[in-house]
Amino acid sequence: STLVLDYLYQYDRLAQFYSGSPFEPANYEELAPKIRSLSQNREEICTVLARQNQQYGCSDQTLTNIQRLRDPQTPAVVTGQQAGLFSGRAFTLYKALTTARLSRFLEDQGLPAVPIFWLATEDHDLEEVAETTAFDEDYNLVEYRHPGERPAARSPVGLVRLSEGIRGELDRLEGLLPPGESRDRLLTDLRDCFQPGVSWVLAFARFMSRLFGRWGVILIDPLDKGVHRLCEPIYREALLKAAELRALVVNRSSALRRSGYHAQ
């Protein structure tokens, strides 16, 4: 879209809509003091993060980053995505890598930061995340699908459990990929994580933890009761100020359209 292209290459055109260009190190330094003031509940959320990530089989580097996050001087670089089958679309992996790379960049600039990946487990669109694709030897896309077992018609993806059918999809994937050490390592990780009876979020999180543990990427599952409890004041305020917030969104959308962009 025009907005994305301008954000990447003509940032000045839409600077009014953002808090700073992502390509200017000085902007991060300017934002850091504002982020550091958001120190409430750090201990509580880090306790939740430690519990969750240990359940996913996290690396020592991830636990170190959670400990660093307890310090109000440490900001987080956050991204997120739906919990897709076998990691989902390729951009899911690129997003996680970007948080790690940006955190390392900020560290080199003297601004310690930790990478966090938000697992969108409260999403209800199971049909979208239950499918993924891979190339065969002729570069044709082959589709894989596993909807699992949903406890209710509209339950969030994080509550879905994998069924026996996941084994068949893994066997198909193994038959597609060229033999070698890389395939064997990948299939071992996938079979260890995507097992029948395991919840969708746990399978996805364990696999992501194996992929990105070396860079200390922290995973967070918002379905956790501890996270809900910490978010309660924000949700309450959003409900009480619903009309005001709605007006702000409408006004901002109008401003975007007047500037030549589409409403987000």
C-alpha positions as a Markdown table, in Angstrom:
| # | Residue | x | y | z |
|---|---|---|---|---|
| 1 | Ser | 0.0 | 0.0 | 0.0 |
| 2 | Thr | 1.0 | 3.6 | -0.3 |
| 3 | Leu | 1.3 | 4.0 | 3.4 |
| 4 | Val | 3.7 | 1.1 | 3.7 |
| 5 | Leu | 5.8 | 2.3 | 0.8 |
| 6 | Asp | 6.0 | 5.8 | 2.3 |
| 7 | Tyr | 6.8 | 4.5 | 5.7 |
| 8 | Leu | 9.8 | 2.6 | 4.2 |
| 9 | Tyr | 11.0 | 5.2 | 1.7 |
| 10 | Gln | 9.3 | 8.6 | 2.2 |
| 11 | Tyr | 8.8 | 8.7 | 5.9 |
| 12 | Asp | 8.6 | 12.5 | 6.1 |
| 13 | Arg | 5.3 | 12.3 | 4.2 |
| 14 | Leu | 3.5 | 10.5 | 7.1 |
| 15 | Ala | 5.7 | 11.5 | 10.1 |
| 16 | Gln | 2.7 | 13.1 | 11.8 |
| 17 | Phe | 1.1 | 9.7 | 12.3 |
| 18 | Tyr | 4.0 | 8.1 | 14.0 |
| 19 | Ser | 6.3 | 8.7 | 17.0 |
| 20 | Gly | 9.6 | 8.5 | 15.0 |
| 21 | Ser | 11.3 | 7.0 | 12.0 |
| 22 | Pro | 12.4 | 3.4 | 12.6 |
| 23 | Phe | 15.6 | 4.1 | 10.7 |
| 24 | Glu | 16.9 | 6.9 | 12.9 |
| 25 | Pro | 18.8 | 5.7 | 16.0 |
| 26 | Ala | 18.2 | 9.0 | 17.7 |
| 27 | Asn | 14.4 | 8.4 | 17.7 |
| 28 | Tyr | 14.9 | 5.3 | 19.9 |
| 29 | Glu | 17.0 | 7.3 | 22.4 |
| 30 | Glu | 14.3 | 10.0 | 22.5 |
| 31 | Leu | 11.5 | 7.5 | 23.1 |
| 32 | Ala | 13.4 | 5.5 | 25.8 |
| 33 | Pro | 12.7 | 7.8 | 28.8 |
| 34 | Lys | 8.9 | 7.6 | 28.0 |
| 35 | Ile | 9.0 | 3.8 | 27.9 |
| 36 | Arg | 11.0 | 3.6 | 31.1 |
| 37 | Ser | 8.2 | 5.5 | 32.9 |
| 38 | Leu | 5.9 | 2.5 | 32.2 |
| 39 | Ser | 7.4 | 0.5 | 35.0 |
| 40 | Gln | 4.2 | -0.7 | 36.7 |
| 41 | Asn | 3.6 | -4.4 | 36.9 |
| 42 | Arg | 7.1 | -5.3 | 35.5 |
| 43 | Glu | 7.8 | -7.8 | 38.3 |
| 44 | Glu | 4.4 | -9.5 | 37.8 |
| 45 | Ile | 4.6 | -9.7 | 34.0 |
| 46 | Cys | 8.1 | -11.0 | 34.2 |
| 47 | Thr | 7.1 | -13.7 | 36.6 |
| 48 | Val | 4.4 | -14.8 | 34.1 |
| 49 | Leu | 6.9 | -14.7 | 31.2 |
| 50 | Ala | 9.3 | -16.9 | 33.1 |
| 51 | Arg | 6.7 | -19.5 | 33.9 |
| 52 | Gln | 5.4 | -19.5 | 30.3 |
| 53 | Asn | 8.7 | -19.7 | 28.6 |
| 54 | Gln | 10.0 | -22.5 | 30.8 |
| 55 | Gln | 6.9 | -24.4 | 29.8 |
| 56 | Tyr | 8.0 | -23.9 | 26.2 |
| 57 | Gly | 11.5 | -25.3 | 26.9 |
| 58 | Cys | 13.2 | -21.9 | 26.5 |
| 59 | Ser | 16.9 | -21.2 | 26.3 |
| 60 | Asp | 19.1 | -19.8 | 29.1 |
| 61 | Gln | 19.4 | -16.6 | 27.0 |
| 62 | Thr | 15.6 | -16.2 | 27.0 |
| 63 | Leu | 15.5 | -16.5 | 30.8 |
| 64 | Thr | 18.4 | -14.0 | 31.0 |
| 65 | Asn | 16.4 | -11.5 | 28.9 |
| 66 | Ile | 13.3 | -12.0 | 31.1 |
| 67 | Gln | 15.5 | -11.1 | 34.1 |
| 68 | Arg | 16.8 | -8.1 | 32.3 |
| 69 | Leu | 13.3 | -7.0 | 31.5 |
| 70 | Arg | 12.6 | -6.6 | 35.2 |
| 71 | Asp | 14.9 | -3.5 | 35.1 |
| 72 | Pro | 12.9 | -0.4 | 34.3 |
| 73 | Gln | 15.8 | 0.8 | 32.1 |
| 74 | Thr | 15.2 | -2.1 | 29.7 |
| 75 | Pro | 12.7 | -1.6 | 26.9 |
| 76 | Ala | 11.2 | -4.3 | 24.8 |
| 77 | Val | 11.0 | -4.7 | 21.0 |
| 78 | Val | 7.7 | -6.4 | 20.5 |
| 79 | Thr | 6.0 | -8.1 | 17.5 |
| 80 | Gly | 3.5 | -10.8 | 17.2 |
| 81 | Gln | 1.5 | -13.1 | 14.9 |
| 82 | Gln | -1.1 | -15.8 | 14.9 |
| 83 | Ala | 0.0 | -19.3 | 16.0 |
| 84 | Gly | 0.2 | -20.9 | 12.5 |
| 85 | Leu | 0.6 | -24.6 | 11.5 |
| 86 | Phe | 4.3 | -25.6 | 11.4 |
| 87 | Ser | 5.1 | -21.9 | 12.2 |
| 88 | Gly | 2.7 | -20.5 | 9.7 |
| 89 | Arg | 3.6 | -18.1 | 6.9 |
| 90 | Ala | 7.2 | -17.2 | 6.3 |
| 91 | Phe | 6.8 | -13.6 | 7.5 |
| 92 | Thr | 6.1 | -14.9 | 11.0 |
| 93 | Leu | 9.7 | -16.0 | 11.2 |
| 94 | Tyr | 11.0 | -12.8 | 9.7 |
| 95 | Lys | 9.1 | -10.8 | 12.3 |
| 96 | Ala | 10.6 | -12.7 | 15.1 |
| 97 | Leu | 14.1 | -12.3 | 13.6 |
| 98 | Thr | 13.5 | -8.6 | 13.2 |
| 99 | Thr | 12.8 | -8.2 | 16.9 |
| 100 | Ala | 16.1 | -10.0 | 17.7 |
| 101 | Arg | 18.0 | -8.0 | 15.2 |
| 102 | Leu | 16.6 | -4.6 | 16.3 |
| 103 | Ser | 17.3 | -5.5 | 20.0 |
| 104 | Arg | 20.9 | -6.3 | 19.1 |
| 105 | Phe | 21.2 | -3.0 | 17.2 |
| 106 | Leu | 19.8 | -1.0 | 20.1 |
| 107 | Glu | 22.2 | -2.8 | 22.4 |
| 108 | Asp | 25.1 | -1.8 | 20.2 |
| 109 | Gln | 23.8 | 1.8 | 20.4 |
| 110 | Gly | 24.0 | 1.7 | 24.2 |
| 111 | Leu | 20.2 | 1.1 | 24.7 |
| 112 | Pro | 19.7 | -2.4 | 26.2 |
| 113 | Ala | 16.5 | -4.0 | 24.9 |
| 114 | Val | 15.0 | -7.5 | 24.7 |
| 115 | Pro | 12.9 | -9.1 | 21.9 |
| 116 | Ile | 9.4 | -10.3 | 22.6 |
| 117 | Phe | 7.0 | -12.2 | 20.4 |
| 118 | Trp | 3.3 | -12.0 | 21.1 |
| 119 | Leu | 1.4 | -15.2 | 20.4 |
| 120 | Ala | -2.0 | -14.2 | 19.1 |
| 121 | Thr | -3.7 | -17.1 | 20.8 |
| 122 | Glu | -7.0 | -15.2 | 21.4 |
| 123 | Asp | -7.6 | -15.1 | 17.6 |
| 124 | His | -10.7 | -17.0 | 16.5 |
| 125 | Asp | -9.8 | -17.5 | 12.8 |
| 126 | Leu | -8.8 | -21.2 | 13.0 |
| 127 | Glu | -9.4 | -21.7 | 9.3 |
| 128 | Glu | -6.7 | -19.2 | 8.5 |
| 129 | Val | -4.0 | -20.5 | 10.8 |
| 130 | Ala | -4.8 | -24.2 | 10.2 |
| 131 | Glu | -3.3 | -24.1 | 6.7 |
| 132 | Thr | 0.3 | -23.6 | 5.5 |
| 133 | Thr | 2.2 | -24.3 | 2.3 |
| 134 | Ala | 5.6 | -25.5 | 1.2 |
| 135 | Phe | 7.4 | -25.8 | -2.1 |
| 136 | Asp | 8.0 | -29.2 | -3.8 |
| 137 | Glu | 11.0 | -29.9 | -5.9 |
| 138 | Asp | 9.4 | -28.2 | -8.9 |
| 139 | Tyr | 8.6 | -25.1 | -6.9 |
| 140 | Asn | 4.8 | -25.8 | -6.8 |
| 141 | Leu | 3.1 | -24.9 | -3.6 |
| 142 | Val | 1.8 | -27.9 | -1.7 |
| 143 | Glu | -0.9 | -27.2 | 1.0 |
| 144 | Tyr | -1.0 | -28.7 | 4.4 |
| 145 | Arg | -4.0 | -28.5 | 6.7 |
| 146 | His | -4.9 | -29.6 | 10.2 |
| 147 | Pro | -7.9 | -27.9 | 12.0 |
| 148 | Gly | -7.4 | -30.0 | 15.2 |
| 149 | Glu | -10.2 | -30.4 | 17.7 |
| 150 | Arg | -12.0 | -27.2 | 18.8 |
| 151 | Pro | -13.7 | -27.3 | 22.2 |
| 152 | Ala | -16.5 | -25.0 | 21.0 |
| 153 | Ala | -17.5 | -23.4 | 17.7 |
| 154 | Arg | -16.0 | -20.0 | 18.4 |
| 155 | Ser | -13.3 | -20.8 | 20.9 |
| 156 | Pro | -9.9 | -19.1 | 20.4 |
| 157 | Val | -7.2 | -20.9 | 18.6 |
| 158 | Gly | -5.1 | -21.2 | 21.8 |
| 159 | Leu | -7.7 | -23.7 | 23.2 |
| 160 | Val | -7.7 | -26.0 | 20.1 |
| 161 | Arg | -5.9 | -29.3 | 20.5 |
| 162 | Leu | -4.0 | -31.2 | 17.8 |
| 163 | Ser | -5.5 | -34.5 | 16.8 |
| 164 | Glu | -4.0 | -37.7 | 15.3 |
| 165 | Gly | -4.3 | -36.2 | 11.9 |
| 166 | Ile | -1.2 | -34.1 | 12.6 |
| 167 | Arg | 1.0 | -37.1 | 12.1 |
| 168 | Gly | -0.2 | -37.6 | 8.5 |
| 169 | Glu | 0.5 | -34.0 | 7.6 |
| 170 | Leu | 4.0 | -34.3 | 9.1 |
| 171 | Asp | 4.6 | -37.5 | 7.0 |
| 172 | Arg | 3.5 | -35.6 | 3.9 |
| 173 | Leu | 5.9 | -32.8 | 4.7 |
| 174 | Glu | 8.7 | -35.3 | 5.2 |
| 175 | Gly | 8.0 | -36.9 | 1.8 |
| 176 | Leu | 8.2 | -33.5 | 0.1 |
| 177 | Leu | 11.4 | -32.1 | 1.5 |
| 178 | Pro | 14.8 | -33.2 | 0.1 |
| 179 | Pro | 16.7 | -35.7 | 2.2 |
| 180 | Gly | 19.5 | -34.4 | 4.4 |
| 181 | Glu | 20.6 | -33.2 | 7.8 |
| 182 | Ser | 18.5 | -30.0 | 7.6 |
| 183 | Arg | 15.3 | -31.9 | 6.8 |
| 184 | Asp | 15.9 | -34.5 | 9.6 |
| 185 | Arg | 16.6 | -31.7 | 12.2 |
| 186 | Leu | 13.5 | -29.8 | 11.1 |
| 187 | Leu | 11.2 | -32.9 | 11.2 |
| 188 | Thr | 12.6 | -33.9 | 14.6 |
| 189 | Asp | 11.7 | -30.5 | 16.0 |
| 190 | Leu | 8.2 | -30.5 | 14.4 |
| 191 | Arg | 7.4 | -34.0 | 15.6 |
| 192 | Asp | 8.5 | -33.2 | 19.1 |
| 193 | Cys | 6.4 | -30.0 | 19.2 |
| 194 | Phe | 3.3 | -30.8 | 17.1 |
| 195 | Gln | 1.9 | -33.9 | 18.8 |
| 196 | Pro | -1.6 | -35.2 | 19.1 |
| 197 | Gly | -3.4 | -34.0 | 22.2 |
| 198 | Val | -1.1 | -30.9 | 22.6 |
| 199 | Ser | -2.7 | -27.5 | 22.5 |
| 200 | Trp | -2.2 | -25.4 | 19.4 |
| 201 | Val | -0.4 | -22.7 | 21.3 |
| 202 | Leu | 1.9 | -25.0 | 23.1 |
| 203 | Ala | 2.9 | -26.7 | 19.9 |
| 204 | Phe | 3.6 | -23.4 | 18.2 |
| 205 | Ala | 5.3 | -21.9 | 21.2 |
| 206 | Arg | 7.6 | -24.9 | 21.7 |
| 207 | Phe | 8.7 | -24.8 | 18.0 |
| 208 | Met | 9.2 | -21.0 | 18.1 |
| 209 | Ser | 11.3 | -21.4 | 21.2 |
| 210 | Arg | 13.5 | -23.9 | 19.5 |
| 211 | Leu | 14.0 | -21.6 | 16.5 |
| 212 | Phe | 14.7 | -18.4 | 18.3 |
| 213 | Gly | 16.0 | -19.4 | 21.7 |
| 214 | Arg | 19.6 | -18.7 | 20.6 |
| 215 | Trp | 18.7 | -15.0 | 20.3 |
| 216 | Gly | 16.7 | -15.0 | 23.6 |
| 217 | Val | 13.3 | -14.1 | 22.0 |
| 218 | Ile | 10.7 | -14.1 | 24.8 |
| 219 | Leu | 7.3 | -15.5 | 24.0 |
| 220 | Ile | 4.0 | -14.3 | 25.6 |
| 221 | Asp | 0.6 | -16.0 | 25.6 |
| 222 | Pro | -2.1 | -13.5 | 26.3 |
| 223 | Leu | -4.7 | -16.2 | 27.1 |
| 224 | Asp | -2.9 | -16.6 | 30.5 |
| 225 | Lys | -5.0 | -15.6 | 33.5 |
| 226 | Gly | -2.1 | -13.8 | 34.9 |
| 227 | Val | -1.9 | -11.6 | 31.8 |
| 228 | His | -5.6 | -11.0 | 31.8 |
| 229 | Arg | -5.4 | -9.9 | 35.4 |
| 230 | Leu | -2.7 | -7.4 | 34.6 |
| 231 | Cys | -4.6 | -6.0 | 31.6 |
| 232 | Glu | -7.9 | -5.6 | 33.5 |
| 233 | Pro | -7.4 | -1.9 | 34.3 |
| 234 | Ile | -6.7 | -1.2 | 30.7 |
| 235 | Tyr | -9.8 | -3.0 | 29.5 |
| 236 | Arg | -11.9 | -1.3 | 32.1 |
| 237 | Glu | -10.6 | 2.2 | 31.1 |
| 238 | Ala | -11.2 | 1.3 | 27.4 |
| 239 | Leu | -14.8 | 0.4 | 28.1 |
| 240 | Leu | -15.4 | 3.6 | 30.1 |
| 241 | Lys | -13.8 | 5.8 | 27.4 |
| 242 | Ala | -15.3 | 3.8 | 24.5 |
| 243 | Ala | -17.0 | 6.9 | 22.9 |
| 244 | Glu | -13.8 | 9.0 | 23.2 |
| 245 | Leu | -11.6 | 6.3 | 21.8 |
| 246 | Arg | -14.0 | 5.7 | 18.9 |
| 247 | Ala | -14.0 | 9.4 | 18.0 |
| 248 | Leu | -10.2 | 9.4 | 18.0 |
| 249 | Val | -10.1 | 6.4 | 15.7 |
| 250 | Val | -12.6 | 8.1 | 13.3 |
| 251 | Asn | -10.7 | 11.4 | 13.3 |
| 252 | Arg | -7.4 | 9.7 | 12.6 |
| 253 | Ser | -8.9 | 7.6 | 9.8 |
| 254 | Ser | -10.2 | 10.8 | 8.2 |
| 255 | Ala | -6.8 | 12.4 | 8.5 |
| 256 | Leu | -5.2 | 9.5 | 6.8 |
| 257 | Arg | -7.7 | 9.6 | 3.9 |
| 258 | Arg | -7.1 | 13.4 | 3.6 |
| 259 | Ser | -3.4 | 12.7 | 3.3 |
| 260 | Gly | -3.9 | 10.2 | 0.5 |
| 261 | Tyr | -3.8 | 6.9 | 2.5 |
| 262 | His | -6.5 | 4.4 | 3.2 |
| 263 | Ala | -8.2 | 4.0 | 6.6 |
| 264 | Gln | -6.3 | 1.4 | 8.6 |
